[in-house]
PDB file of C-alpha atoms in Angstrom:
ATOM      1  CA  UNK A   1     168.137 -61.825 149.039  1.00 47.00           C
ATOM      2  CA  UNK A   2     169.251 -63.440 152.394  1.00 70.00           C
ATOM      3  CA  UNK A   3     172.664 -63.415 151.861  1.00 84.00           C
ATOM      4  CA  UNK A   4     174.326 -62.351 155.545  1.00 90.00           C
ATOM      5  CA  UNK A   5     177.058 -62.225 157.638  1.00 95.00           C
ATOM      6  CA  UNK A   6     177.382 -65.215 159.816  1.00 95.00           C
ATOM      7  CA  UNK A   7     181.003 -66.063 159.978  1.00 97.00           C
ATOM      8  CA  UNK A   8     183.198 -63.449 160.515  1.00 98.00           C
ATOM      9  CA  UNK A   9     186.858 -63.617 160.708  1.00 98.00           C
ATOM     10  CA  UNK A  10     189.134 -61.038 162.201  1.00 97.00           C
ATOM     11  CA  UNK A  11     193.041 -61.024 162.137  1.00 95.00           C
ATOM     12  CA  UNK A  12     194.046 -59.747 164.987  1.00 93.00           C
ATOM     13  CA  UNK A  13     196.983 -57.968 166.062  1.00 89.00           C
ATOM     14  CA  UNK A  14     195.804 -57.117 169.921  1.00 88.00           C
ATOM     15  CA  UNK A  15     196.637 -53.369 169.291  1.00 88.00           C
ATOM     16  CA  UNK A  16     193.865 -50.455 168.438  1.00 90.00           C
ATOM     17  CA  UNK A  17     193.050 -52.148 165.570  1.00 90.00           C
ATOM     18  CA  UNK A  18     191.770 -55.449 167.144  1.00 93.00           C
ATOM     19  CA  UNK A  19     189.572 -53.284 168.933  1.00 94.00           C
ATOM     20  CA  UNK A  20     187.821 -51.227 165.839  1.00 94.00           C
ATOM     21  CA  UNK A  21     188.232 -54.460 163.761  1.00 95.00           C
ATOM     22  CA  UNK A  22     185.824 -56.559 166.375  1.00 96.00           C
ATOM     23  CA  UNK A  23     183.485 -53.445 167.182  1.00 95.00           C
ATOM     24  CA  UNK A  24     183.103 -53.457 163.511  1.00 95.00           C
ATOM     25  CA  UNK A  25     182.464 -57.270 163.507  1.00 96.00           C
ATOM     26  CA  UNK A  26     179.531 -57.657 166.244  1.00 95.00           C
ATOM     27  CA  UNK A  27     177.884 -54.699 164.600  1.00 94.00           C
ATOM     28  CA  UNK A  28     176.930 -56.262 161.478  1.00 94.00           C
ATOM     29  CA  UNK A  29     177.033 -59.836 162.275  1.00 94.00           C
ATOM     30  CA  UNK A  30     173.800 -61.453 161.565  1.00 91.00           C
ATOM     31  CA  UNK A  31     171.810 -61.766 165.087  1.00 85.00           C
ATOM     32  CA  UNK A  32     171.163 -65.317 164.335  1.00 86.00           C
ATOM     33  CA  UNK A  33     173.741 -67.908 164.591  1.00 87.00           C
ATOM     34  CA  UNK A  34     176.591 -66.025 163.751  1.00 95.00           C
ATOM     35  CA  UNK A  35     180.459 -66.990 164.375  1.00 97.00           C
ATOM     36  CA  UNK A  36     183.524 -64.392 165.120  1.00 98.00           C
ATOM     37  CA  UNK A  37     186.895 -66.052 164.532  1.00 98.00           C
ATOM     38  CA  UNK A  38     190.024 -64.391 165.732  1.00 97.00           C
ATOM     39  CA  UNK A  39     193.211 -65.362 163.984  1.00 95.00           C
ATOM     40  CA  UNK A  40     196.820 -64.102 165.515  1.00 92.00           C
ATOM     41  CA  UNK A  41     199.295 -64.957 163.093  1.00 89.00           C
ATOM     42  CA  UNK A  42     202.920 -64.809 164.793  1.00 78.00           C
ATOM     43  CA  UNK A  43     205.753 -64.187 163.462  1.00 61.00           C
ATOM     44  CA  UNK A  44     208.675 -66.303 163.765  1.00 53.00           C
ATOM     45  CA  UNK A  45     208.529 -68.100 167.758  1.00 48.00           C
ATOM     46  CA  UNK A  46     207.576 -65.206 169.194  1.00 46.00           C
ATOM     47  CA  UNK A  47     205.296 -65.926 171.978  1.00 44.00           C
ATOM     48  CA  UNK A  48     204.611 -62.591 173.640  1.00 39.00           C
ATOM     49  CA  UNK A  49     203.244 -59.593 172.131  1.00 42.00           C
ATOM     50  CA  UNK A  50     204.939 -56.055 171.714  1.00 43.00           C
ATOM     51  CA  UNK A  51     203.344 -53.866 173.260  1.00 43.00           C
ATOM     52  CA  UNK A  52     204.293 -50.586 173.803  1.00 41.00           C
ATOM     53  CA  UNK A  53     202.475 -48.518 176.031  1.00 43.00           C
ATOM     54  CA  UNK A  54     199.011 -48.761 178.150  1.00 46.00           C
ATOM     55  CA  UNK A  55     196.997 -46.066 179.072  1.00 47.00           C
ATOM     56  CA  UNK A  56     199.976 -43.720 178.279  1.00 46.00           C
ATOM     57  CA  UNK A  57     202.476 -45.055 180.289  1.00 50.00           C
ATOM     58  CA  UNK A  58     205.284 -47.242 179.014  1.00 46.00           C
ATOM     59  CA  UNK A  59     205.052 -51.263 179.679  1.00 44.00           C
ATOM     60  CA  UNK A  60     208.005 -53.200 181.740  1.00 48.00           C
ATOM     61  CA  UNK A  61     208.866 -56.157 180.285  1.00 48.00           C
ATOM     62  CA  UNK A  62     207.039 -57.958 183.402  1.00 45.00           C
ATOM     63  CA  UNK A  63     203.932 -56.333 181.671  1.00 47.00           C
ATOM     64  CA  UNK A  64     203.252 -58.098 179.089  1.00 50.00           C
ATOM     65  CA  UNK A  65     200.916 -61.348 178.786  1.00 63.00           C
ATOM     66  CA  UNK A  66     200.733 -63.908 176.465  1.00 79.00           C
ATOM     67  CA  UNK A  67     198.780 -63.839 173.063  1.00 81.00           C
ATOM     68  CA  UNK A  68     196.615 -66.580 174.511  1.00 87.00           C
ATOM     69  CA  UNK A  69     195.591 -64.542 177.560  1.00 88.00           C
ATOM     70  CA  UNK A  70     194.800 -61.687 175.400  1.00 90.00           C
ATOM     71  CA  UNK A  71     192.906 -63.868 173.366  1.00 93.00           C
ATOM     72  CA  UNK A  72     190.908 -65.086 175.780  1.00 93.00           C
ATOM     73  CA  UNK A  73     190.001 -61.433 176.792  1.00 93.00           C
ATOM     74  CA  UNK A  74     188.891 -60.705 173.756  1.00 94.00           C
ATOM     75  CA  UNK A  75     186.602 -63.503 173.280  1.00 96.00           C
ATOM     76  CA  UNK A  76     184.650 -63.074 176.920  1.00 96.00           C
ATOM     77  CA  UNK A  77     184.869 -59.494 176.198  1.00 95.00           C
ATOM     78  CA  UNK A  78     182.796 -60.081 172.699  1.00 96.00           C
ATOM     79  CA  UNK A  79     180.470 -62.691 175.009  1.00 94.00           C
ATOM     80  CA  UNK A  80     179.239 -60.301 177.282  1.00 95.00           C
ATOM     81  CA  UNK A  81     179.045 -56.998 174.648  1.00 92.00           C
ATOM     82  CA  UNK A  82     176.786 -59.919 172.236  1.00 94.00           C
ATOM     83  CA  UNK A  83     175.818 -63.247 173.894  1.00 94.00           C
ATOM     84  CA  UNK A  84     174.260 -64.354 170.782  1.00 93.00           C
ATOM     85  CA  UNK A  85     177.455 -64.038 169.036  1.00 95.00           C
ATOM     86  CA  UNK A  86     179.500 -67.555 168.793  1.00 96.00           C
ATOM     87  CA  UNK A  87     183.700 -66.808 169.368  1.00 96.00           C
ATOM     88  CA  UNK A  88     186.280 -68.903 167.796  1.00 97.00           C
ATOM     89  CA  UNK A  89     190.212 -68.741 167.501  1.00 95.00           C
ATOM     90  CA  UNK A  90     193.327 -69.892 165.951  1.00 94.00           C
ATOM     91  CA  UNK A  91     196.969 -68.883 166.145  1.00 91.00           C
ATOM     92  CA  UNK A  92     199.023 -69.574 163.080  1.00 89.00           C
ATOM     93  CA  UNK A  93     202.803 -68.872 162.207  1.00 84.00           C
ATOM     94  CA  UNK A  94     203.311 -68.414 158.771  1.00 81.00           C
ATOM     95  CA  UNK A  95     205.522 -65.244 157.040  1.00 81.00           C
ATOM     96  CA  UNK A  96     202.959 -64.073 154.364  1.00 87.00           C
ATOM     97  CA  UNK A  97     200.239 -62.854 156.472  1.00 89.00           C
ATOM     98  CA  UNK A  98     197.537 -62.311 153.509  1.00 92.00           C
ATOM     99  CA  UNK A  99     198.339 -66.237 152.442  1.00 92.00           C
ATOM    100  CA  UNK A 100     197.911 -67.133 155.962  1.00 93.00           C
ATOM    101  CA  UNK A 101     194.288 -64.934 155.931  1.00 95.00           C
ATOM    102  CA  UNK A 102     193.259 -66.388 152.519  1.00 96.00           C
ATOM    103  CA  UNK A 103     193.512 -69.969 153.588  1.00 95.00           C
ATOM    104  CA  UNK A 104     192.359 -69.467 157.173  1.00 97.00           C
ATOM    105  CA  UNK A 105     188.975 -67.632 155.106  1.00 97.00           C
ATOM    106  CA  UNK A 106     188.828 -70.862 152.954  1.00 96.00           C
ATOM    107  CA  UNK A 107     188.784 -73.218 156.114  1.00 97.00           C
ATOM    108  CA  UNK A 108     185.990 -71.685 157.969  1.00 97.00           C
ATOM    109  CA  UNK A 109     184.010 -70.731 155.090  1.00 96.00           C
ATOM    110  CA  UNK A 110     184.067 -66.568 155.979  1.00 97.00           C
ATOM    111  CA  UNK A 111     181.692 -63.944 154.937  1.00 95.00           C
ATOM    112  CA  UNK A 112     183.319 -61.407 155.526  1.00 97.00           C
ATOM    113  CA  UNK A 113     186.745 -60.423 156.804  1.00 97.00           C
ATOM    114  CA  UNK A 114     187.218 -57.837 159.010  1.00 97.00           C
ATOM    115  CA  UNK A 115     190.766 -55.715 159.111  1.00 94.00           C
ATOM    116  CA  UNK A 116     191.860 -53.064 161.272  1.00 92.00           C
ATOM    117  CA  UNK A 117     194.258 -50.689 159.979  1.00 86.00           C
ATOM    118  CA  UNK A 118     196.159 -47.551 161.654  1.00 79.00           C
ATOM    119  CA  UNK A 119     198.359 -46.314 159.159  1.00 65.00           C
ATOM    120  CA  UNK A 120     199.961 -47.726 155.875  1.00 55.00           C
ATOM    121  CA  UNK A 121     202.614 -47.686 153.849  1.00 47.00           C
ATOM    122  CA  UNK A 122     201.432 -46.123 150.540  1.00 42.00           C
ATOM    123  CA  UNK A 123     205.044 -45.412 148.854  1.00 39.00           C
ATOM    124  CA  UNK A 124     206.237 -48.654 150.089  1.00 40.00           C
ATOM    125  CA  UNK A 125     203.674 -51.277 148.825  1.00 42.00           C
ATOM    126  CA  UNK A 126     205.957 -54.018 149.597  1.00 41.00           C
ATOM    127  CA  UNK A 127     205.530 -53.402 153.421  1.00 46.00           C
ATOM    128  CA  UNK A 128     201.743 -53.682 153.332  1.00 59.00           C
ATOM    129  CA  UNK A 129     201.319 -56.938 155.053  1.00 76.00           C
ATOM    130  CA  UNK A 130     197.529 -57.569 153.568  1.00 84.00           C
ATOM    131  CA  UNK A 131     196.010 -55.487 150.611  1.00 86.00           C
ATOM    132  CA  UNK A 132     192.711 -55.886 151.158  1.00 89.00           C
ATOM    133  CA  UNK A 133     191.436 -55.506 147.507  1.00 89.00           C
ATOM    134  CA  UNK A 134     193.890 -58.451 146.248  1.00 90.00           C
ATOM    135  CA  UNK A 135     192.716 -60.317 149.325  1.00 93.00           C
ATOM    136  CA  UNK A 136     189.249 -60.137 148.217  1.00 93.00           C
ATOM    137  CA  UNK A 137     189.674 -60.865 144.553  1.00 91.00           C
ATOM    138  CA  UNK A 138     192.414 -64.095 145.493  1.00 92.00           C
ATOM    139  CA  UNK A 139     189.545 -65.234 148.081  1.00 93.00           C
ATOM    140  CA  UNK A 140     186.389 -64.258 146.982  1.00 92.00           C
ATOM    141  CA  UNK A 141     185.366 -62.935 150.361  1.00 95.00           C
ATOM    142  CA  UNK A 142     184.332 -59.491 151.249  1.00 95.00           C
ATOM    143  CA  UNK A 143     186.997 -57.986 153.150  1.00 96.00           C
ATOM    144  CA  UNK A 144     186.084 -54.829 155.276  1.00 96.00           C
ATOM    145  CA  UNK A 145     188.872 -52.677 155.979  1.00 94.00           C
ATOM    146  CA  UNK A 146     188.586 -50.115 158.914  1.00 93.00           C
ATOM    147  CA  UNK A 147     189.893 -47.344 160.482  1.00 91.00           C
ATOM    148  CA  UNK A 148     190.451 -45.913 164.419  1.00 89.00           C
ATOM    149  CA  UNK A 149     188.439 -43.112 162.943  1.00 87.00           C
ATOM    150  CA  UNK A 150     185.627 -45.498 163.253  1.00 89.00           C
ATOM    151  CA  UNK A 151     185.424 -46.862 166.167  1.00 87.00           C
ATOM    152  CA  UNK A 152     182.197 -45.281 167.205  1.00 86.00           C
ATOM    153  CA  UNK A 153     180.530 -44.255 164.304  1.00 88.00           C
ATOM    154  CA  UNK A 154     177.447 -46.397 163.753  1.00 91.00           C
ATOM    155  CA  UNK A 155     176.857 -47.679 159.921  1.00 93.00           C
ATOM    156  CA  UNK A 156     174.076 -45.478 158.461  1.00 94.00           C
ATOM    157  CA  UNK A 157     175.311 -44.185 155.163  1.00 96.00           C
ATOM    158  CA  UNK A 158     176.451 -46.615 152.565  1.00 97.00           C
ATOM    159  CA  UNK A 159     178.267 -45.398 148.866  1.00 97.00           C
ATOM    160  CA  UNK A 160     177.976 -47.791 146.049  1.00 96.00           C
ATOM    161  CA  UNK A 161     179.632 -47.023 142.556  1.00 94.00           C
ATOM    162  CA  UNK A 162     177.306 -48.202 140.030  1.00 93.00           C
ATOM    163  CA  UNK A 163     178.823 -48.951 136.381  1.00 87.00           C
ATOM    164  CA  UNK A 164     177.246 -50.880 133.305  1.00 83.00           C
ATOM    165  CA  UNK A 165     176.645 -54.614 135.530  1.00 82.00           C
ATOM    166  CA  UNK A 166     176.614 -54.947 139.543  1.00 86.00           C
ATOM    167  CA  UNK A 167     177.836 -57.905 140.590  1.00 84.00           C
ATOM    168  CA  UNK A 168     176.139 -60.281 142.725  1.00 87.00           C
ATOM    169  CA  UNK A 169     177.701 -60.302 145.722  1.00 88.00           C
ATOM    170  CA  UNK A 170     177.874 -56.466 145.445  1.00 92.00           C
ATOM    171  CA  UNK A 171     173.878 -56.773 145.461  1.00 92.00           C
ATOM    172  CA  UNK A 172     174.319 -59.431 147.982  1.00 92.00           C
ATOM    173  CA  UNK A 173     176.284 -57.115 150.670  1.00 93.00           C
ATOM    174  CA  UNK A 174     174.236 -54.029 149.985  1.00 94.00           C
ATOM    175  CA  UNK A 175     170.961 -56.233 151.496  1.00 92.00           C
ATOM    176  CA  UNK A 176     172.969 -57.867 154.217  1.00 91.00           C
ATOM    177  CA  UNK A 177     173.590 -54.198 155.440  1.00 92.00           C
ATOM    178  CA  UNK A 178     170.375 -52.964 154.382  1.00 89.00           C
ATOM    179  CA  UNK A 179     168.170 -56.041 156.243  1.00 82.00           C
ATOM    180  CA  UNK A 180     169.538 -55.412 159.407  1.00 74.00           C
ATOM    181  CA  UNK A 181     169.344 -51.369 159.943  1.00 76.00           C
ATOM    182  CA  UNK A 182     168.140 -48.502 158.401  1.00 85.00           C
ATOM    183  CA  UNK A 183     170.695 -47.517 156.274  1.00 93.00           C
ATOM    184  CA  UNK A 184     170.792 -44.581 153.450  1.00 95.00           C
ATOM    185  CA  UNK A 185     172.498 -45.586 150.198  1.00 97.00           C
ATOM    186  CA  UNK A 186     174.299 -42.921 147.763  1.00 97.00           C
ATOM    187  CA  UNK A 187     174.792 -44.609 144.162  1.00 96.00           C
ATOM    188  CA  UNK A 188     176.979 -42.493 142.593  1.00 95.00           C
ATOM    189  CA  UNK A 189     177.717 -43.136 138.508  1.00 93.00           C
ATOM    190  CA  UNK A 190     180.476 -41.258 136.313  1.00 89.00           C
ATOM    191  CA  UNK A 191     180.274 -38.621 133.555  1.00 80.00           C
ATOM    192  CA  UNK A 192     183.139 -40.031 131.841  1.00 65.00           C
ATOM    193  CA  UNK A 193     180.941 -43.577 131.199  1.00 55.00           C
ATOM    194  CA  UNK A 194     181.255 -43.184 127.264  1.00 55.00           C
ATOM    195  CA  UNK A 195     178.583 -43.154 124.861  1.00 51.00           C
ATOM    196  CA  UNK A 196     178.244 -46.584 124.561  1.00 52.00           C
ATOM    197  CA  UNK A 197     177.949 -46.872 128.557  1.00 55.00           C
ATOM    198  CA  UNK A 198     176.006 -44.397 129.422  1.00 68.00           C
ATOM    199  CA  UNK A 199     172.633 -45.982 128.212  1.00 72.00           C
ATOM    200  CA  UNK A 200     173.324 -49.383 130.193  1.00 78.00           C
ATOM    201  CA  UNK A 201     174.464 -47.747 133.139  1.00 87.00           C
ATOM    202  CA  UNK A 202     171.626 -45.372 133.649  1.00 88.00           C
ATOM    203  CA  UNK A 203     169.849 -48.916 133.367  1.00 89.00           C
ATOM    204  CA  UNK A 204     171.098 -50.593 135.681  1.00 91.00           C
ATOM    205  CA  UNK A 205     171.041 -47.518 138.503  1.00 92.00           C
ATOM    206  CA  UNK A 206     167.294 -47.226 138.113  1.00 93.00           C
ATOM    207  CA  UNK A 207     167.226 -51.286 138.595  1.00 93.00           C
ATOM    208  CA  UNK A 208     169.227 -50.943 141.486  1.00 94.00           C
ATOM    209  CA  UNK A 209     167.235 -47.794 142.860  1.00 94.00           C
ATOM    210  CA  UNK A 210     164.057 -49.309 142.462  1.00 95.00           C
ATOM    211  CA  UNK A 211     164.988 -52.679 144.159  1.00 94.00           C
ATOM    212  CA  UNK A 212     166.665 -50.511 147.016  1.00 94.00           C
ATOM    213  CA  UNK A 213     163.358 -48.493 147.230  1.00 93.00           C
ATOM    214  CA  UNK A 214     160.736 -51.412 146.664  1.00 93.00           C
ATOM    215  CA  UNK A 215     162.500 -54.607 148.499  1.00 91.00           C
ATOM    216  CA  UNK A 216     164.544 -53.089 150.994  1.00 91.00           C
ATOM    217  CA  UNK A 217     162.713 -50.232 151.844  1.00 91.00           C
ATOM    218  CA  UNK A 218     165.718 -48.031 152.327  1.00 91.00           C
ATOM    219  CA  UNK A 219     166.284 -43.762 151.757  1.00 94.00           C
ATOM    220  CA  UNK A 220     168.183 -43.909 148.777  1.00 95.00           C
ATOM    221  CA  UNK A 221     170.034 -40.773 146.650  1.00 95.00           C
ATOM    222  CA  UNK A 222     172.222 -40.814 143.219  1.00 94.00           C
ATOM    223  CA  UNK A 223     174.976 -38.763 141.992  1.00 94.00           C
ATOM    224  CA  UNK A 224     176.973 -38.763 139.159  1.00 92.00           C
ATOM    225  CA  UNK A 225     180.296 -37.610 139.998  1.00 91.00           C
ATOM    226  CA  UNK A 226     183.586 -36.244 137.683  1.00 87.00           C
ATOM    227  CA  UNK A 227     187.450 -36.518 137.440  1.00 78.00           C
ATOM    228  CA  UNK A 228     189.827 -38.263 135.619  1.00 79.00           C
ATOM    229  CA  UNK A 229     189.780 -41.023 138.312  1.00 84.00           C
ATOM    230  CA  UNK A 230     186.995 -42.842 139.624  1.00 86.00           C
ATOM    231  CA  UNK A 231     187.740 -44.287 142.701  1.00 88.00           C
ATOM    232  CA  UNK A 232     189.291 -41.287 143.914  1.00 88.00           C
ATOM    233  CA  UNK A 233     186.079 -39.133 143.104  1.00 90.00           C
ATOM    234  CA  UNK A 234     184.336 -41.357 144.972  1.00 92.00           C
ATOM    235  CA  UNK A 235     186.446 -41.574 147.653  1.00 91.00           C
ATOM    236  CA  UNK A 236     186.178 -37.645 147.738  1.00 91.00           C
ATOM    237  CA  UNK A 237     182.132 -38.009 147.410  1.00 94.00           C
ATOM    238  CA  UNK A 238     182.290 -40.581 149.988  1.00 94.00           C
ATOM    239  CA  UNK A 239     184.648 -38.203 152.462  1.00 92.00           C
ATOM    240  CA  UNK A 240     182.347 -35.100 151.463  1.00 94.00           C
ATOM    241  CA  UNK A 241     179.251 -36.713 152.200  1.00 95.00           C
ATOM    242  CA  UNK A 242     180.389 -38.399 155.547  1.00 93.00           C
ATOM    243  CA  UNK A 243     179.474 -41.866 154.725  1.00 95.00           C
ATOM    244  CA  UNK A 244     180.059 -44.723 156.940  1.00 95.00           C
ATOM    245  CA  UNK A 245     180.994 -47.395 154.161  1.00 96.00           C
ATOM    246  CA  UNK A 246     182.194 -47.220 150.696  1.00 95.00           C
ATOM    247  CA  UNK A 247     181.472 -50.452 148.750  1.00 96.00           C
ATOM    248  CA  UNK A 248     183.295 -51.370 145.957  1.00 93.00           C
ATOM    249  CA  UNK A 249     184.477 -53.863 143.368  1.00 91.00           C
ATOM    250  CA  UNK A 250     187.883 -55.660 144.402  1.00 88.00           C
ATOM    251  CA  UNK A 251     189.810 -55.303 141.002  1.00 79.00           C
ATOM    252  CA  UNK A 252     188.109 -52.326 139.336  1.00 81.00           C
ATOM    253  CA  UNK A 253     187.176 -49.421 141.740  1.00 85.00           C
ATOM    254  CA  UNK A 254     190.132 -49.312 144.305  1.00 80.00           C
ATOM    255  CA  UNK A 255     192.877 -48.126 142.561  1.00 79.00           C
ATOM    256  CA  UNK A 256     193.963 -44.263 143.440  1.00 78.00           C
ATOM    257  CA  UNK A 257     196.764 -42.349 141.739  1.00 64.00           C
ATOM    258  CA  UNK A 258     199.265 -43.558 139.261  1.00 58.00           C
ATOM    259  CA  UNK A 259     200.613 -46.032 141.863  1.00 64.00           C
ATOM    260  CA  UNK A 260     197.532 -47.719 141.413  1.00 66.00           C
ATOM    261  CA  UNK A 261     197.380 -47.688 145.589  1.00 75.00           C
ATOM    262  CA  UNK A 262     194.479 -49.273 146.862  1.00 76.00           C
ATOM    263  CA  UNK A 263     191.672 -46.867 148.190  1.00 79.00           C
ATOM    264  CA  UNK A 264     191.791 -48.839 151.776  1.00 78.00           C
ATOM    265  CA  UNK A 265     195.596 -47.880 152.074  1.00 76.00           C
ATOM    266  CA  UNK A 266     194.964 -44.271 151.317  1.00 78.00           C
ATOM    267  CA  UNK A 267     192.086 -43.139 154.147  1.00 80.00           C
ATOM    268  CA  UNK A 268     193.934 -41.460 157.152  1.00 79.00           C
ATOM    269  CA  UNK A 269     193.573 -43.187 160.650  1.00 81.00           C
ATOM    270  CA  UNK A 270     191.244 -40.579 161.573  1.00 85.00           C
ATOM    271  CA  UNK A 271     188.890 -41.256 158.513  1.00 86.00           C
ATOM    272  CA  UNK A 272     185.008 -42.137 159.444  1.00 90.00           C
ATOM    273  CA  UNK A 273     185.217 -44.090 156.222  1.00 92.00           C
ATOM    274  CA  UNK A 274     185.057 -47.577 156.074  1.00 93.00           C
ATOM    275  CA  UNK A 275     185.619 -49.431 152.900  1.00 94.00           C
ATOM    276  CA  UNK A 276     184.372 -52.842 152.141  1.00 95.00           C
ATOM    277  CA  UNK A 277     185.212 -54.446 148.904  1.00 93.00           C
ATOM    278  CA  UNK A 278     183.897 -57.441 147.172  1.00 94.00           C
ATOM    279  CA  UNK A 279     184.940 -59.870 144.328  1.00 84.00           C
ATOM    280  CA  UNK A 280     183.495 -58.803 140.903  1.00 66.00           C
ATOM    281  CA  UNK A 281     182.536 -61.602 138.941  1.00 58.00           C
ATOM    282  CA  UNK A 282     178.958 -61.969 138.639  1.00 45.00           C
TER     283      UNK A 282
END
């Protein structure tokens, strides 16, 4: 498979999570002709951007510079950390953020989205501006969601749930990471599968083990983990184990709890864990 990540986009915000969002990016962009967008979405006419505080100490209002200056930053700054890295922005205005994403993803044909993410909202789901598991099932595109907790922690262990089918651009992602480091993949399976599942599942995790073992040459373990909810168990497994990326299906292995909130919504800003999810149909 030669599926990889050549155009990235990343929304950013200009805050700590533009920064782990666009480490993230340049780390597993493809090394050969590969694009980073940055989109700022504003809100209403605002031209300048909050901030708060630098280095500690509070900004004056004389402080601040525009979105366009900060933009430019950003873009020399990902020049000189990757040269071989192309940079492109856009600034939008638009109300629905995730709509604004979606379309911006469709325009420039992403790969992957990248989204930095401090803290969320869990009990008020109506005040998470992007969920990033409906953004990748609307869109299609892999959407990587990432913490401060990650800002410099390398990619080197990747969890994969593997049920009865793996979808293609499951497979697809898994190589992308796998082709360009060495990277140790946990598939992890369920003990609540079902009779009828449990034969086509252990299938498919020996296809998948082999093909991880034979074609990509990587260090590969499996576990097969319990509790009445799977995408929290692996969430746990995935915490327990210190991995560096969980990857899972958009619309059936992110849901946690029975608020159904979405596994990238959950992690702490401290957590090492970064979760990428991908559309399911096959």
């Amino acid at each position: 498979m030669s599926f990889s990540f050549k155009t990235i986009l990343v929304p950013v915000d200009f805050s700590i999570n533009t920064e782990v969002a666009i480490n993230k990016a340049v780390e597993v962009a493809d090394k050969d002709g590969a694009n980073i967008h940055l989109l700022h979405i504003r809100e209403g006419n605002r031209q300048l951007v909050p901030l708060l505080e630098k280095n500690g100490k509070a900004l004056s209002k004389s402080d601040l510079i525009s979105t366009e200056e900060m933009m430019e930053q950003w873009m020399v700054s990902i020049g000189e950390q990757a040269p071989h890295i192309m940079t492109t922005c856009s600034f939008s205005q638009n109300i629905n953020v995730q709509r604004c994403i979606a379309e911006k993803i469709v325009e420039i044909k992403a790969d992957l989205v990248v989204i930095g993410k401090k803290t969320a909202h869990t009990w008020y789901s109506f005040r998470n501006t992007v969920i990033p598991n409906e953004l990748a099932t609307e869109s299609g595109c892999a959407v990587l969601t990432v913490r401060p907790g990650s800002m410099h922690r390398k990619i080197k262990t990747l969890v994969v749930p593997i049920t009865s089918e793996v979808s293609q651009q499951k497979m697809e992602t898994i190589g992308a990471l796998c082709n360009k480091k060495r990277v140790k993949v946990h598939l992890v399976t369920y003990a609540e599968a079902g009779n009828d599942g449990i034969k086509n599942t252990a299938t498919t995790l020996l296809k998948v083990y082999q093909w991880l073992k034979d074609s990509l040459h990587c260090a590969v373990e499996y576990a097969v983990l319990k509790g009445n909810n799977r995408a929290r168990a692996t969430m746990e497994y995935a915490e327990k184990i210190e991995a560096d990326i969980l990857l899972v299906n958009s619309g059936t292995e992110t849901k946690i709890g029975w608020m159904n909130q979405d596994i990238a919504n959950v992690l702490p800003a401290h957590s090492k864990v970064q979760v990428l999810a991908v559309h399911q149909i096959r």
